[in-house]
Tab-separated table of C-alpha atoms in Angstrom:
chain	number	residue	atom	x	y	z
X	1377	UNK	CA	-26.971	-32.325	-19.015
X	1378	UNK	CA	-30.798	-31.208	-19.258
X	1379	UNK	CA	-31.931	-27.881	-19.179
X	1380	UNK	CA	-28.496	-26.472	-20.333
X	1381	UNK	CA	-27.836	-23.441	-22.830
X	1382	UNK	CA	-26.696	-25.777	-25.942
X	1383	UNK	CA	-24.991	-22.026	-27.461
X	1384	UNK	CA	-22.350	-22.946	-24.853
X	1385	UNK	CA	-21.111	-25.412	-27.600
X	1386	UNK	CA	-21.672	-23.919	-30.785
X	1387	UNK	CA	-18.534	-23.906	-33.146
X	1388	UNK	CA	-17.325	-21.550	-35.765
X	1389	UNK	CA	-16.562	-23.794	-38.732
X	1390	UNK	CA	-13.921	-21.430	-40.237
X	1391	UNK	CA	-11.781	-22.505	-37.155
X	1392	UNK	CA	-8.859	-24.432	-38.465
X	1393	UNK	CA	-8.354	-26.249	-35.553
X	1394	UNK	CA	-8.534	-30.063	-35.711
X	1395	UNK	CA	-12.236	-31.492	-34.344
X	1396	UNK	CA	-10.010	-33.754	-31.633
X	1397	UNK	CA	-8.340	-29.733	-30.288
X	1398	UNK	CA	-12.065	-28.283	-30.702
X	1399	UNK	CA	-13.560	-30.494	-28.615
X	1400	UNK	CA	-10.693	-30.725	-25.911
X	1401	UNK	CA	-11.440	-27.336	-25.449
X	1402	UNK	CA	-14.776	-27.019	-25.389
X	1403	UNK	CA	-14.825	-29.792	-22.773
X	1404	UNK	CA	-12.212	-28.509	-20.875
X	1405	UNK	CA	-13.648	-25.070	-20.746
X	1406	UNK	CA	-17.233	-26.717	-19.647
X	1407	UNK	CA	-15.397	-28.043	-16.409
X	1408	UNK	CA	-13.702	-25.520	-15.445
X	1409	UNK	CA	-16.352	-22.742	-16.107
X	1410	UNK	CA	-18.592	-24.660	-13.987
X	1411	UNK	CA	-20.852	-25.492	-16.963
X	1412	UNK	CA	-20.567	-29.056	-16.151
X	1413	UNK	CA	-20.677	-29.968	-12.257
X	1414	UNK	CA	-17.967	-32.745	-10.945
X	1415	UNK	CA	-19.425	-36.218	-10.751
X	1416	UNK	CA	-21.467	-35.196	-13.808
X	1417	UNK	CA	-22.078	-37.683	-16.655
X	1418	UNK	CA	-20.825	-36.647	-19.555
X	1419	UNK	CA	-22.281	-38.557	-22.805
X	1420	UNK	CA	-20.353	-39.271	-26.393
X	1421	UNK	CA	-23.646	-38.870	-28.751
X	1422	UNK	CA	-25.130	-36.190	-26.476
X	1423	UNK	CA	-21.883	-34.112	-26.804
X	1424	UNK	CA	-21.246	-35.362	-30.699
X	1425	UNK	CA	-25.092	-33.607	-31.068
X	1426	UNK	CA	-24.975	-30.273	-29.204
X	1427	UNK	CA	-20.995	-29.855	-31.103
X	1428	UNK	CA	-22.061	-30.844	-34.576
X	1429	UNK	CA	-19.253	-33.520	-34.742
X	1430	UNK	CA	-18.787	-37.208	-34.841
X	1431	UNK	CA	-18.352	-39.194	-31.240
X	1432	UNK	CA	-14.676	-39.996	-32.912
X	1433	UNK	CA	-13.240	-36.497	-31.612
X	1434	UNK	CA	-15.245	-36.794	-28.474
X	1435	UNK	CA	-13.706	-40.087	-27.560
X	1436	UNK	CA	-10.160	-38.916	-28.268
X	1437	UNK	CA	-10.934	-35.905	-26.008
X	1438	UNK	CA	-12.150	-37.956	-23.299
X	1439	UNK	CA	-8.942	-39.607	-23.352
X	1440	UNK	CA	-6.913	-36.661	-23.464
X	1441	UNK	CA	-9.175	-34.673	-20.731
X	1442	UNK	CA	-8.945	-37.964	-18.729
X	1443	UNK	CA	-4.909	-38.042	-18.671
X	1444	UNK	CA	-4.999	-34.239	-17.343
X	1445	UNK	CA	-7.100	-35.611	-14.428
X	1446	UNK	CA	-10.449	-33.718	-15.576
X	1447	UNK	CA	-12.693	-36.816	-16.432
X	1448	UNK	CA	-12.653	-40.263	-15.172
X	1449	UNK	CA	-13.987	-43.400	-16.772
X	1450	UNK	CA	-15.787	-45.995	-15.204
X	1451	UNK	CA	-15.855	-49.594	-16.636
X	1452	UNK	CA	-19.805	-49.863	-17.943
X	1453	UNK	CA	-20.885	-46.735	-16.296
X	1454	UNK	CA	-19.463	-44.253	-18.346
X	1455	UNK	CA	-17.269	-40.517	-18.068
X	1456	UNK	CA	-17.592	-38.357	-15.460
X	1457	UNK	CA	-16.468	-35.360	-14.435
X	1458	UNK	CA	-13.174	-35.692	-12.032
X	1459	UNK	CA	-13.962	-34.777	-8.073
X	1460	UNK	CA	-9.924	-34.163	-9.072
X	1461	UNK	CA	-10.916	-31.468	-11.287
X	1462	UNK	CA	-10.611	-28.428	-8.739
X	1463	UNK	CA	-6.945	-29.872	-7.558
X	1464	UNK	CA	-6.180	-29.854	-11.273
X	1465	UNK	CA	-7.658	-26.228	-11.849
X	1466	UNK	CA	-5.718	-25.010	-8.784
X	1467	UNK	CA	-2.656	-26.817	-9.707
X	1468	UNK	CA	-2.535	-24.846	-12.873
X	1469	UNK	CA	-3.523	-21.458	-11.564
X	1470	UNK	CA	-0.607	-21.896	-9.160
X	1471	UNK	CA	1.806	-22.522	-12.320
X	1472	UNK	CA	-0.093	-19.059	-14.139
X	1473	UNK	CA	0.557	-17.263	-11.095
X	1474	UNK	CA	4.585	-17.818	-10.789
X	1475	UNK	CA	5.043	-17.357	-14.095
X	1476	UNK	CA	2.929	-14.492	-15.202
X	1477	UNK	CA	3.758	-12.408	-12.336
X	1478	UNK	CA	7.371	-13.092	-13.916
X	1479	UNK	CA	5.394	-11.338	-17.123
X	1480	UNK	CA	4.773	-8.888	-15.193
X	1481	UNK	CA	8.042	-8.040	-13.654
X	1482	UNK	CA	9.462	-7.847	-17.298
X	1483	UNK	CA	6.525	-5.806	-18.715
X	1484	UNK	CA	7.720	-3.109	-16.256
X	1485	UNK	CA	11.084	-3.116	-17.894
X	1486	UNK	CA	10.800	-3.888	-21.306
X	1487	UNK	CA	7.334	-2.622	-22.410
X	1488	UNK	CA	7.653	0.390	-24.932
X	1489	UNK	CA	5.837	3.899	-24.093
X	1490	UNK	CA	3.156	3.491	-26.803
X	1491	UNK	CA	2.663	-0.171	-25.334
X	1492	UNK	CA	1.950	1.311	-22.132
X	1493	UNK	CA	-0.398	3.657	-23.047
X	1494	UNK	CA	-2.379	1.030	-24.861
X	1495	UNK	CA	-2.323	-0.828	-22.118
X	1496	UNK	CA	-4.231	1.992	-20.067
X	1497	UNK	CA	-6.564	2.134	-22.684
X	1498	UNK	CA	-7.786	-0.904	-21.879
X	1499	UNK	CA	-7.961	-0.310	-18.157
X	1500	UNK	CA	-9.860	2.192	-18.417
X	1501	UNK	CA	-12.272	0.367	-21.274
X	1502	UNK	CA	-12.297	-2.220	-18.414
X	1503	UNK	CA	-13.437	0.493	-15.393
X	1504	UNK	CA	-16.414	1.772	-17.979
X	1505	UNK	CA	-17.299	-2.054	-19.132
X	1506	UNK	CA	-16.887	-2.796	-14.845
X	1507	UNK	CA	-19.362	0.057	-14.430
X	1508	UNK	CA	-21.932	-1.216	-17.218
X	1509	UNK	CA	-21.502	-4.651	-15.629
X	1510	UNK	CA	-21.239	-5.983	-19.318
X	1511	UNK	CA	-19.261	-9.291	-18.224
X	1512	UNK	CA	-19.231	-10.946	-21.481
X	1513	UNK	CA	-16.770	-7.611	-23.055
X	1514	UNK	CA	-15.121	-7.401	-19.571
X	1515	UNK	CA	-13.892	-10.911	-19.884
X	1516	UNK	CA	-12.316	-10.063	-23.535
X	1517	UNK	CA	-10.659	-7.070	-22.335
X	1518	UNK	CA	-9.548	-8.798	-19.433
X	1519	UNK	CA	-7.785	-11.244	-21.511
X	1520	UNK	CA	-6.191	-8.488	-23.980
X	1521	UNK	CA	-4.675	-6.805	-20.403
X	1522	UNK	CA	-2.801	-9.881	-19.859
X	1523	UNK	CA	-2.151	-10.905	-23.073
X	1524	UNK	CA	-0.564	-7.824	-24.156
X	1525	UNK	CA	1.746	-8.238	-20.703
X	1526	UNK	CA	2.918	-11.788	-21.718
X	1527	UNK	CA	3.981	-10.196	-25.412
X	1528	UNK	CA	5.882	-7.420	-24.072
X	1529	UNK	CA	8.009	-10.058	-22.268
X	1530	UNK	CA	9.612	-11.328	-25.760
X	1531	UNK	CA	9.851	-14.710	-24.026
X	1532	UNK	CA	9.173	-17.419	-26.039
X	1533	UNK	CA	9.520	-19.501	-23.141
X	1534	UNK	CA	7.016	-18.349	-20.614
X	1535	UNK	CA	4.801	-17.207	-24.017
X	1536	UNK	CA	4.691	-21.031	-24.707
X	1537	UNK	CA	3.710	-22.148	-21.209
X	1538	UNK	CA	0.756	-19.729	-20.701
X	1539	UNK	CA	-0.656	-20.213	-24.390
X	1540	UNK	CA	-0.751	-24.138	-23.016
X	1541	UNK	CA	-3.257	-23.229	-20.409
X	1542	UNK	CA	-5.042	-20.816	-21.979
X	1543	UNK	CA	-8.529	-21.994	-22.585
X	1544	UNK	CA	-8.241	-23.143	-18.916
X	1545	UNK	CA	-7.210	-19.634	-17.824
X	1546	UNK	CA	-9.722	-18.041	-19.698
X	1547	UNK	CA	-12.608	-20.312	-18.682
X	1548	UNK	CA	-11.887	-19.755	-15.127
X	1549	UNK	CA	-12.226	-15.809	-15.650
X	1550	UNK	CA	-15.553	-16.528	-16.607
X	1551	UNK	CA	-15.791	-18.321	-13.734
X	1552	UNK	CA	-14.457	-15.536	-11.403
X	1553	UNK	CA	-16.212	-12.709	-13.321
X	1554	UNK	CA	-19.799	-13.891	-12.784
X	1555	UNK	CA	-19.293	-12.322	-9.105
X	1556	UNK	CA	-20.049	-8.837	-8.581
X	1557	UNK	CA	-17.328	-8.341	-5.849
X	1558	UNK	CA	-14.987	-10.075	-8.211
X	1559	UNK	CA	-15.550	-7.441	-10.757
X	1560	UNK	CA	-14.918	-5.016	-8.679
X	1561	UNK	CA	-11.705	-6.145	-6.466
X	1562	UNK	CA	-10.470	-7.556	-9.722
X	1563	UNK	CA	-10.522	-4.210	-11.850
X	1564	UNK	CA	-8.580	-2.236	-8.948
X	1565	UNK	CA	-5.741	-5.051	-9.276
X	1566	UNK	CA	-5.548	-4.658	-12.931
X	1567	UNK	CA	-5.078	-1.108	-12.410
X	1568	UNK	CA	-3.007	-1.518	-9.428
X	1569	UNK	CA	-0.546	-3.700	-11.651
X	1570	UNK	CA	-1.021	-1.356	-14.631
X	1571	UNK	CA	0.651	1.424	-12.359
X	1572	UNK	CA	3.316	-0.730	-11.260
X	1573	UNK	CA	4.134	-0.859	-15.060
X	1574	UNK	CA	4.098	2.301	-15.844
X	1575	UNK	CA	5.893	3.269	-13.305
X	1576	UNK	CA	8.814	1.062	-14.024
X	1577	UNK	CA	8.566	-0.635	-10.739
X	1578	UNK	CA	9.602	-4.521	-11.741
X	1579	UNK	CA	9.373	-5.782	-7.621
X	1580	UNK	CA	5.701	-4.358	-7.469
X	1581	UNK	CA	4.118	-5.366	-10.832
X	1582	UNK	CA	5.522	-9.079	-9.800
X	1583	UNK	CA	3.950	-8.939	-6.598
X	1584	UNK	CA	0.660	-7.543	-7.364
X	1585	UNK	CA	0.108	-10.177	-10.507
X	1586	UNK	CA	0.693	-12.805	-8.221
X	1587	UNK	CA	-1.338	-11.447	-5.390
X	1588	UNK	CA	-4.035	-11.147	-7.822
X	1589	UNK	CA	-3.909	-14.280	-9.363
X	1590	UNK	CA	-3.842	-16.185	-5.590
X	1591	UNK	CA	-6.429	-14.271	-4.466
X	1592	UNK	CA	-8.761	-14.609	-6.962
X	1593	UNK	CA	-8.131	-18.604	-7.131
X	1594	UNK	CA	-8.355	-18.730	-3.305
X	1595	UNK	CA	-11.522	-16.336	-3.407
X	1596	UNK	CA	-13.465	-18.420	-6.237
X	1597	UNK	CA	-12.435	-21.886	-5.252
X	1598	UNK	CA	-13.431	-21.378	-1.511
X	1599	UNK	CA	-16.780	-19.708	-2.239
X	1600	UNK	CA	-17.923	-22.564	-4.527
X	1601	UNK	CA	-16.718	-25.244	-1.935
X	1602	UNK	CA	-18.875	-23.513	0.729
X	1603	UNK	CA	-21.568	-23.224	-2.028
X	1604	UNK	CA	-21.511	-27.013	-2.870
X	1605	UNK	CA	-21.618	-27.999	1.038
X	1606	UNK	CA	-24.519	-26.089	1.875
X	1607	UNK	CA	-26.330	-27.509	-0.923
X	1608	UNK	CA	-25.242	-30.475	0.228
X	1609	UNK	CA	-26.455	-29.997	4.056
X	1610	UNK	CA	-29.978	-28.251	2.625
X	1611	UNK	CA	-30.271	-31.709	0.384
X	1612	UNK	CA	-29.322	-33.945	3.496
X	1613	UNK	CA	-32.071	-31.720	5.718
X	1614	UNK	CA	-34.547	-31.904	3.273
X	1615	UNK	CA	-34.294	-35.710	2.898
X	1616	UNK	CA	-34.254	-36.335	6.696
X	1617	UNK	CA	-37.487	-34.229	7.060
X	1618	UNK	CA	-39.375	-36.309	4.211
X	1619	UNK	CA	-38.062	-39.597	6.147
X	1620	UNK	CA	-39.323	-38.363	9.510
X	1621	UNK	CA	-42.831	-36.874	7.795
X	1622	UNK	CA	-42.898	-40.580	5.982
X	1623	UNK	CA	-42.150	-42.213	9.452
X	1624	UNK	CA	-45.204	-40.397	10.842
């Protein structure tokens, strides 16, 4: 974990969450956002130093994330980011697409005119931030857009399901919004979802939300898989050249 920005793990001491919950959230976000790579060795002492907490909540977090399939512990070697982490993330995003698309349907029926106007303001802010290239602020407004739609359903069950995966969802958005093309396409899709809600078209709102989440998932995971494959191919080529040159 060398040469990483340790500010990623800064913790607000005013938060009332338990240290275990904070550790789980931060490490999970690190995996989903790509801060930690597949196969990377995570060390309790390094993480405890970075987060300013003892190793006990780190150990507890490791156990929870191992049960989620995000981490794998190898006896006498340590704990590593699981090769199945991307599969777990993909399945969670499939769940999000199914539930949040229903939220968009309900929003087109239930959202008050006042809330529709507020949602429109969020869309306009997102457009401005996109044009400025301000990714950090765009992530926050992106989350606000989705949360407004979820809240408008007044459906506690769907809200609970989505709240349980919110940290993974937000981390994946950070990962997606690093890509300029994704920022452009994503903004256009958010506007299209808003227009369907504004026009009180539940079928369109539901389908557009589902298409938006699934397209983002597919595009980002596929792009990263290609990048990893290209990286392996390049590394293998360099290795082969070195072997050939050593033999001369």
